[in-house]
PDB file of C-alpha atoms in Angstrom:
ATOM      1  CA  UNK A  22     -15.651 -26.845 -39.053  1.00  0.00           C
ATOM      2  CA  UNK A  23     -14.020 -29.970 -38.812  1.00  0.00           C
ATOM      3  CA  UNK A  24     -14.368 -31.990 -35.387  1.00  0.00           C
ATOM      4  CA  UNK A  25     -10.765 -32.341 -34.648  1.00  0.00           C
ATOM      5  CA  UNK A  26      -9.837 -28.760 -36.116  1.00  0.00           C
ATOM      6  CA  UNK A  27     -12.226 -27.031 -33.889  1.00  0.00           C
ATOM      7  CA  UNK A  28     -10.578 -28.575 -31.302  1.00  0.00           C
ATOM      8  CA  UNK A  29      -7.230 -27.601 -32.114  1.00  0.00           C
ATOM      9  CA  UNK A  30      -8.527 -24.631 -32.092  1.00  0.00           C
ATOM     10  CA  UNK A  31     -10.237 -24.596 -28.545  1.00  0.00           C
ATOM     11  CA  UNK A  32      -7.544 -25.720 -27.745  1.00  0.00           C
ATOM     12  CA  UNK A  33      -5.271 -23.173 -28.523  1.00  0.00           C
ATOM     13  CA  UNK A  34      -7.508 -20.670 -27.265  1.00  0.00           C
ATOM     14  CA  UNK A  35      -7.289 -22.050 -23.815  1.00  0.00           C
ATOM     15  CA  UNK A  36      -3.838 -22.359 -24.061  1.00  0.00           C
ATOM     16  CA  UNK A  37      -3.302 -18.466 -24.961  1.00  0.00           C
ATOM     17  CA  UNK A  38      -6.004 -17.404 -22.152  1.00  0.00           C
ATOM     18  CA  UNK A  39      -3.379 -19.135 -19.684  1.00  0.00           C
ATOM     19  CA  UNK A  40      -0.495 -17.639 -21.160  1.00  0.00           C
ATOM     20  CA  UNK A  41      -1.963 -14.562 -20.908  1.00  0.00           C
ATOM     21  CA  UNK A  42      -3.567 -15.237 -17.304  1.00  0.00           C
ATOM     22  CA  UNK A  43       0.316 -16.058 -16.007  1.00  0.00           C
ATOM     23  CA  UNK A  44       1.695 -12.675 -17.878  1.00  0.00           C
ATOM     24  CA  UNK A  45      -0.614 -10.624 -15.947  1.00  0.00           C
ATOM     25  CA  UNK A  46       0.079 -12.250 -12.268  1.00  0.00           C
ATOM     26  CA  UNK A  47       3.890 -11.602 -13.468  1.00  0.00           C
ATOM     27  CA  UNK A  48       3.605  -8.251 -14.412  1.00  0.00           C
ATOM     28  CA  UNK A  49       0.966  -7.610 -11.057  1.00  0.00           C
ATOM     29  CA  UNK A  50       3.231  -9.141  -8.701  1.00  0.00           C
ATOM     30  CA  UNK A  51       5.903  -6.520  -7.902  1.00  0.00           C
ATOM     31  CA  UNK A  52       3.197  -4.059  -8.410  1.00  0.00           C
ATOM     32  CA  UNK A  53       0.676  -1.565  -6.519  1.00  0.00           C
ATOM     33  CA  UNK A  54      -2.790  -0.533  -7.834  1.00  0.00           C
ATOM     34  CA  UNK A  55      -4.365   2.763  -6.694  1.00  0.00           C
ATOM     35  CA  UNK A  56      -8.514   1.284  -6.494  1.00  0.00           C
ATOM     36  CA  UNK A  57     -10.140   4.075  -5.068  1.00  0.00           C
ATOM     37  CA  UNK A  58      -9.446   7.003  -2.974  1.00  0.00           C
ATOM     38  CA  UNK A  59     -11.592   9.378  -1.139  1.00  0.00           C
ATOM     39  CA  UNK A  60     -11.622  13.018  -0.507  1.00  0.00           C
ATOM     40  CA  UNK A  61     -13.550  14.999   2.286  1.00  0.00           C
ATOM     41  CA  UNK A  62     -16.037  17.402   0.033  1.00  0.00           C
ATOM     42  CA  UNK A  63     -15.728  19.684   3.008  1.00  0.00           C
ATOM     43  CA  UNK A  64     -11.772  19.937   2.799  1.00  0.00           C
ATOM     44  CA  UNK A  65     -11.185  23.520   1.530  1.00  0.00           C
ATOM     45  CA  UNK A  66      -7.464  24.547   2.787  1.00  0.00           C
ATOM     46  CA  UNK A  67      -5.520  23.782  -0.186  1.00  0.00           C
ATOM     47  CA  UNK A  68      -2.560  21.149  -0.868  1.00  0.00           C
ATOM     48  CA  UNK A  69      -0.504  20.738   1.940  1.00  0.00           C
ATOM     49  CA  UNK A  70       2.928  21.425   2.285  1.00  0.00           C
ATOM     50  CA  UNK A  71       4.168  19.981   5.479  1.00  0.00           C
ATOM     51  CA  UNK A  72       3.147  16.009   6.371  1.00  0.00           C
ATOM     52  CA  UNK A  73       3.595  14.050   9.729  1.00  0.00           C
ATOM     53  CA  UNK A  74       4.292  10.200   8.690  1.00  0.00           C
ATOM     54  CA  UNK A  75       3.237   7.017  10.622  1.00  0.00           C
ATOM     55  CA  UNK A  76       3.504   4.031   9.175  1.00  0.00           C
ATOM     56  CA  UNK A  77       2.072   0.835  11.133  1.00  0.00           C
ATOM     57  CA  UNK A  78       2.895  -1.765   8.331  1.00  0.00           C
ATOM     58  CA  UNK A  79       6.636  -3.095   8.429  1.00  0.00           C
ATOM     59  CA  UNK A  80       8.781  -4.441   5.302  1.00  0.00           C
ATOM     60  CA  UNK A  81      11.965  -5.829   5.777  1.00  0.00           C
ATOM     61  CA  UNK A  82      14.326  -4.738   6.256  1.00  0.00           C
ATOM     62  CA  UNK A  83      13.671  -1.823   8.058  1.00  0.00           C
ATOM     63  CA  UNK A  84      10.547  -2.619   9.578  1.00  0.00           C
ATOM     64  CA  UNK A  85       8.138   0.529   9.763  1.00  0.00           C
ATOM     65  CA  UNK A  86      11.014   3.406   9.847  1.00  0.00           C
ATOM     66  CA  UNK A  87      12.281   2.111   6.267  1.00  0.00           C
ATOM     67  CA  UNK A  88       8.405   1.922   5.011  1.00  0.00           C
ATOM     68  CA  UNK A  89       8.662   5.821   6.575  1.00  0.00           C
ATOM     69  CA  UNK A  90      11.657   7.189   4.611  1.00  0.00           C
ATOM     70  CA  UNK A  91      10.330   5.688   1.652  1.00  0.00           C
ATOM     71  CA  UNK A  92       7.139   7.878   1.989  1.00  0.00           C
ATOM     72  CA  UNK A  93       8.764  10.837   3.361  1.00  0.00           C
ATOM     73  CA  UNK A  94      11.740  10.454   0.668  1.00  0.00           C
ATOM     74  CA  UNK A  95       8.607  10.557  -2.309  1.00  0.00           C
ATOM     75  CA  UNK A  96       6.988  13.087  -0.855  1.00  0.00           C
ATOM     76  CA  UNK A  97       9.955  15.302  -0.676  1.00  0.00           C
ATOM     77  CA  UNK A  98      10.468  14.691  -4.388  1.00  0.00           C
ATOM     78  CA  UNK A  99       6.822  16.389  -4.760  1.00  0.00           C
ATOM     79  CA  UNK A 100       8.142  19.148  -3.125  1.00  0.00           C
ATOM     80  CA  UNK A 101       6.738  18.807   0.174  1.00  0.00           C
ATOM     81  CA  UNK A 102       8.316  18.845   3.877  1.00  0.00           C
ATOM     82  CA  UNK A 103       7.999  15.419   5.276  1.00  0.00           C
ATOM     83  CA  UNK A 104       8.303  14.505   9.246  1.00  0.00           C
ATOM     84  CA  UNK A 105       9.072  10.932   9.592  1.00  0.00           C
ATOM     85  CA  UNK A 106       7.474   9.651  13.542  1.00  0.00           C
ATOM     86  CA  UNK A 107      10.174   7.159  14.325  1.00  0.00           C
ATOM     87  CA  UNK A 108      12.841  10.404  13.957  1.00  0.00           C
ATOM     88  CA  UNK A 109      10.718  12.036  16.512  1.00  0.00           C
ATOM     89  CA  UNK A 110       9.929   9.784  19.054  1.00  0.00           C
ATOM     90  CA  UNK A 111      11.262   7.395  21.511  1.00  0.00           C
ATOM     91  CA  UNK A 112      11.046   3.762  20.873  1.00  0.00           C
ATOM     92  CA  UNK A 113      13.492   2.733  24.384  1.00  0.00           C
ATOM     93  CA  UNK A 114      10.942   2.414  27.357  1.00  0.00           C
ATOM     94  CA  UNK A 115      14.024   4.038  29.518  1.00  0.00           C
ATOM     95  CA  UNK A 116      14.063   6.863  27.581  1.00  0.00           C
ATOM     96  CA  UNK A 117      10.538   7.827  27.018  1.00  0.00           C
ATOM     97  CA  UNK A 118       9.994  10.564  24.537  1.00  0.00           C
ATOM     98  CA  UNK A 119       7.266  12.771  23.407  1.00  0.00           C
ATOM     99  CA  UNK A 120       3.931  11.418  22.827  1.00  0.00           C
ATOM    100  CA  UNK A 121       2.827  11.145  19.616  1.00  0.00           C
ATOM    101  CA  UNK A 122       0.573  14.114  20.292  1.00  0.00           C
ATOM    102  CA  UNK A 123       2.889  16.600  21.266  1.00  0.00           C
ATOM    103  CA  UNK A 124       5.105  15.399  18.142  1.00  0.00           C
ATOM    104  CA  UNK A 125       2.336  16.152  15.684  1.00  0.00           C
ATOM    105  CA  UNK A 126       2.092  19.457  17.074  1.00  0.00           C
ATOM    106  CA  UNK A 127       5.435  20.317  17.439  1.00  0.00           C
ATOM    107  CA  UNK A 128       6.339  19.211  13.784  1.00  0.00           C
ATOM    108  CA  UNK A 129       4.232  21.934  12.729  1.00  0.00           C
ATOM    109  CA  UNK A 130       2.825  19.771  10.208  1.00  0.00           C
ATOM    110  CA  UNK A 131      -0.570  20.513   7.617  1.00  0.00           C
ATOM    111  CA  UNK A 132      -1.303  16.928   7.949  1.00  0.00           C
ATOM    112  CA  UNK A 133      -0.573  13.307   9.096  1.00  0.00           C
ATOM    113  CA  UNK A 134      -0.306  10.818   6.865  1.00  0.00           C
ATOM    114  CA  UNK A 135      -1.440   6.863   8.459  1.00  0.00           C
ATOM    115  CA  UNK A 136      -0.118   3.946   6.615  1.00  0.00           C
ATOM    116  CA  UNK A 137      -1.297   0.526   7.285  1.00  0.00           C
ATOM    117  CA  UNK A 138      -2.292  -2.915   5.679  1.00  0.00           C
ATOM    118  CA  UNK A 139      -5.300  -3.553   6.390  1.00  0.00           C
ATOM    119  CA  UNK A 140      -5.863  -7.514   4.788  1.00  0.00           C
ATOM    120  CA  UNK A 141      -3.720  -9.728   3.423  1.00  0.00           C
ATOM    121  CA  UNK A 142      -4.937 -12.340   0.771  1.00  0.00           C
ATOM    122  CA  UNK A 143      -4.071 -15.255  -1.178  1.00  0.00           C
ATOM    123  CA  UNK A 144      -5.046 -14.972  -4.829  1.00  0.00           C
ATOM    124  CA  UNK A 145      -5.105 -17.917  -7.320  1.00  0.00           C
ATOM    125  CA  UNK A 146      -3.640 -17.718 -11.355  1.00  0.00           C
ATOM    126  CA  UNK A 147      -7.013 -18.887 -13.055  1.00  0.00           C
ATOM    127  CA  UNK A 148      -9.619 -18.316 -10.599  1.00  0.00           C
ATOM    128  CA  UNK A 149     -11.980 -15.882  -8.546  1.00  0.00           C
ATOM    129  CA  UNK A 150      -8.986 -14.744  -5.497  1.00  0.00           C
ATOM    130  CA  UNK A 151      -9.881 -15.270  -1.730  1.00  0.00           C
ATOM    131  CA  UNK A 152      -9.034 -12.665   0.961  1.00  0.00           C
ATOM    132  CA  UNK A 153      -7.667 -13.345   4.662  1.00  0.00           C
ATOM    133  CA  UNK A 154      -8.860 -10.371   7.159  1.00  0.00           C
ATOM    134  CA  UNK A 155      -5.555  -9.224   8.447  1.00  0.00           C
ATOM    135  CA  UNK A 156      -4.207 -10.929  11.886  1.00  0.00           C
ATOM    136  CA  UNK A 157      -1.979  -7.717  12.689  1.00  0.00           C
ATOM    137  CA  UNK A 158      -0.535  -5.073  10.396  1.00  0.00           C
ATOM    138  CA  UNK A 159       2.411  -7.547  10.419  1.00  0.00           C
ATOM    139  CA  UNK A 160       2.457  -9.594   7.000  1.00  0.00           C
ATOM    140  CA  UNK A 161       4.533 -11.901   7.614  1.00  0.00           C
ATOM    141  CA  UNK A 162       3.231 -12.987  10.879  1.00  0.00           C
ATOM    142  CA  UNK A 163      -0.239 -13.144   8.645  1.00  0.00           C
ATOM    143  CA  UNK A 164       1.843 -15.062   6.120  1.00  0.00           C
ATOM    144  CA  UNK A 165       3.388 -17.620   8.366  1.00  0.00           C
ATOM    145  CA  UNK A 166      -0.210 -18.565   9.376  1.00  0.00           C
ATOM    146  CA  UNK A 167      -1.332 -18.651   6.033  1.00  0.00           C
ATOM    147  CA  UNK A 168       1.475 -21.171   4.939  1.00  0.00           C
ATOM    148  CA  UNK A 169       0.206 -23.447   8.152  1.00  0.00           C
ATOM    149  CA  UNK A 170      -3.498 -23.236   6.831  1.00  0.00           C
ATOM    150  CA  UNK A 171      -2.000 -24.497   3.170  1.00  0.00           C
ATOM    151  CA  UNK A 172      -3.136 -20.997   1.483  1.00  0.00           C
ATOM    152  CA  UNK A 173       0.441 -20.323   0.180  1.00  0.00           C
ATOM    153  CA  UNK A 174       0.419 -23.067  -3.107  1.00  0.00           C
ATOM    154  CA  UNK A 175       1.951 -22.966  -6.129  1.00  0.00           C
ATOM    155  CA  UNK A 176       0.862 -20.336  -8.823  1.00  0.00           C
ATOM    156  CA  UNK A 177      -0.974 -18.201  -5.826  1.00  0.00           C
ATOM    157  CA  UNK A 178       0.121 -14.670  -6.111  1.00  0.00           C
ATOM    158  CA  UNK A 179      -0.081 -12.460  -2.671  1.00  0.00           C
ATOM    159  CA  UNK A 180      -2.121  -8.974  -1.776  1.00  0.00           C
ATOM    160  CA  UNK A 181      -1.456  -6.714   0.715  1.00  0.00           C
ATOM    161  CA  UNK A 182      -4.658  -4.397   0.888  1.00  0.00           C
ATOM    162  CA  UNK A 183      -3.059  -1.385   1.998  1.00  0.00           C
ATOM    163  CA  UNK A 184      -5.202   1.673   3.572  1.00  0.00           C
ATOM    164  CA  UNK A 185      -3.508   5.631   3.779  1.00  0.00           C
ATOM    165  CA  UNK A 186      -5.351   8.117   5.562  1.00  0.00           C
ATOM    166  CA  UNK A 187      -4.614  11.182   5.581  1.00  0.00           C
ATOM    167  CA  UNK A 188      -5.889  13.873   8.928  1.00  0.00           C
ATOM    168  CA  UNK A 189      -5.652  17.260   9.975  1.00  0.00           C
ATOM    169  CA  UNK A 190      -2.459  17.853  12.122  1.00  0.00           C
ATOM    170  CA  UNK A 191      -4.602  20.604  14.492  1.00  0.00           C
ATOM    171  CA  UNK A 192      -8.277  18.658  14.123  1.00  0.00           C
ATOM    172  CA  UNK A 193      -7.079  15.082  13.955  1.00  0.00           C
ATOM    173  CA  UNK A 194     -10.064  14.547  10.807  1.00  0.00           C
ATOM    174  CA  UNK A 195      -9.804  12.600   8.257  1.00  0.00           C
ATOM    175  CA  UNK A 196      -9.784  14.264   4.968  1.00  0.00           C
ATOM    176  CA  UNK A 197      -8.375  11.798   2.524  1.00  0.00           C
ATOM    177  CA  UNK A 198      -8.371   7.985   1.551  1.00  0.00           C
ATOM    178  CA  UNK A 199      -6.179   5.985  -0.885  1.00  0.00           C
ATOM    179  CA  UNK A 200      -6.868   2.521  -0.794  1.00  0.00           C
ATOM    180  CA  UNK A 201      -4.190   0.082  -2.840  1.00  0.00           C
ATOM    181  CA  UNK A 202      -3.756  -3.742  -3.691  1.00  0.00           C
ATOM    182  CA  UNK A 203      -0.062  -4.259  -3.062  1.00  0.00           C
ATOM    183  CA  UNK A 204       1.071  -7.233  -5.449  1.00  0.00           C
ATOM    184  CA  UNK A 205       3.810  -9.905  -4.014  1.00  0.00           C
ATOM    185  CA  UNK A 206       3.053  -8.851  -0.459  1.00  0.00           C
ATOM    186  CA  UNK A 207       5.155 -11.403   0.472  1.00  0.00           C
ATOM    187  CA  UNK A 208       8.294  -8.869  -0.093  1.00  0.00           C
ATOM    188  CA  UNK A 209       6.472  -5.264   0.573  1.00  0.00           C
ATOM    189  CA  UNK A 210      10.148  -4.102   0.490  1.00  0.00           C
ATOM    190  CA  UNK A 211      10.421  -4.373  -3.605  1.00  0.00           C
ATOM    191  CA  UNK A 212       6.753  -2.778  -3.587  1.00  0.00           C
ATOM    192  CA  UNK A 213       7.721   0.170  -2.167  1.00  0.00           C
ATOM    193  CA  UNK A 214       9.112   2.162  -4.705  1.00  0.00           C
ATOM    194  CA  UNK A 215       5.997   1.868  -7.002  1.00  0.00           C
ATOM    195  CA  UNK A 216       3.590   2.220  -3.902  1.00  0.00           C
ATOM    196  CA  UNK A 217       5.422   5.332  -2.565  1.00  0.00           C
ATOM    197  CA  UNK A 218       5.245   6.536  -6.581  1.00  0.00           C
ATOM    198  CA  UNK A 219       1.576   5.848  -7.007  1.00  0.00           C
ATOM    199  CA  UNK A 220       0.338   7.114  -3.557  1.00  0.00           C
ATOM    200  CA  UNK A 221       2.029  10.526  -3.558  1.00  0.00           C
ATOM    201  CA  UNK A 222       0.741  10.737  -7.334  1.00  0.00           C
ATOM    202  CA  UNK A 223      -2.859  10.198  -6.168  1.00  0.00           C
ATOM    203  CA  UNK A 224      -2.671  12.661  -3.438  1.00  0.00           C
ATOM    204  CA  UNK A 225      -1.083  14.875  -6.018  1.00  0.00           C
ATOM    205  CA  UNK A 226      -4.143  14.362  -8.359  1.00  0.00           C
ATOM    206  CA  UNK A 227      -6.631  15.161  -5.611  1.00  0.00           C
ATOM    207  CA  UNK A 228      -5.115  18.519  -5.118  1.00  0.00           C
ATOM    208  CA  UNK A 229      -3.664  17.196  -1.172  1.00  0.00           C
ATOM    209  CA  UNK A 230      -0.085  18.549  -2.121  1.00  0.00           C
ATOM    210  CA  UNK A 231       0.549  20.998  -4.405  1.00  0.00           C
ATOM    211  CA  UNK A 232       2.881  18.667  -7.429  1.00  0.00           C
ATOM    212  CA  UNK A 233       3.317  15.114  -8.523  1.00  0.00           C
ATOM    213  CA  UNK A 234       6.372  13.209  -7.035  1.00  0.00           C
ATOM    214  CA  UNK A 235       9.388  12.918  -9.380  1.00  0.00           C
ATOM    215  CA  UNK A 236      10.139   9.585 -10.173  1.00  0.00           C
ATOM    216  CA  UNK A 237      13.011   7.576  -8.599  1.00  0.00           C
ATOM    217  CA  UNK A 238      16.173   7.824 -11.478  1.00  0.00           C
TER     218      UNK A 238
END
């Protein structure tokens, strides 16, 4: 082939594996991927139908009760009873409340359901991404710090590596795993409808509750 035709063509091939590259980061970024999740081989008691929910990650607005309802609102669309901790318990020092303990157990409740982020990263367009261990299960404090360091540049998308564990209510043992990459972590808020969707849906698939969720109309 000609000199300067094959590299028109190289050059249009480049061109179209950036094109692409940006299309994918677009599409990724107000999503959430399932990677893995794990189940306890020794877990025989069925799908539950009743879950305790905690969420230690915060969105805004809302902060960690909205990042509850949204779980507790999918998993009633499954079909299954959802207890919410923040509707349960005390957050005013003068008024203390029950511990969360005696809440779990008074819930009556198959299971709990822990959601937290566990890392945040900064991942660039065209290259191999870079993760930040998590500072706090707060974001945006991780984000603000991240900005300082210079890791928030143009054309870097942002994860949130979110972990869900799932225990026994009367045990307190783990049974279940679902870890997710949470795209745009920036705004978890937008994420949370397709999280919510996607986690519920894997427990669903591992037999944890009984029916997928229904998605949102």
């Amino acid at each position: 082939m000609h000199p300067l035709r094959l590299a028109a063509v190289s050059t249009f091939v480049i061109a179209s594996v950036i094109a692409a590259g940006c299309a994918s980061v677009s599409l990724e970024s107000h999503k959430t991927r399932v990677e893995s999740t794990w189940k306890d081989p020794r877990y025989a008691a069925g799908p539950m139908r009743k879950v305790f929910v905690v969420s230690l990650m915060k969105i805004e607005p809302g902060g960690r009760d909205a990042v509850e309802d949204a779980i507790a609102a999918r998993l009633e669309s499954a079909g299954v009873a959802a207890v919410k901790s923040h509707t349960v318990m005390s957050d005013d020092p003068a008024r203390p409340g029950p511990t969360l303990i005696d809440a779990i157990r008074a819930s009556g409740a198959d299971g709990v359901l822990l959601v937290q982020v566990k890392s945040v990263g900064s991942k660039e367009s065209y290259t191999v991404g870079e993760t930040v261990t998590s500072l706090s299960p707060d974001t945006l404090a991780d984000y603000n710090t991240l900005k300082h360091e210079g890791w928030n540049q143009p054309g870097d998308y942002k994860v949130a590596h979110i972990v869900s564990e799932l225990f026994l209510a009367t045990m307190g043992r783990q049974v279940w795993t679902a870890f997710t990459s949470s795209y745009d972590a920036n705004d978890l808020a937008r994420n949370m409808p397709d999280y919510t969707l996607k986690l519920v849906a894997a427990m669903a698939k591992d037999r944890m509750i009984p029916a997928p969720p229904k998605p949102a109309s």
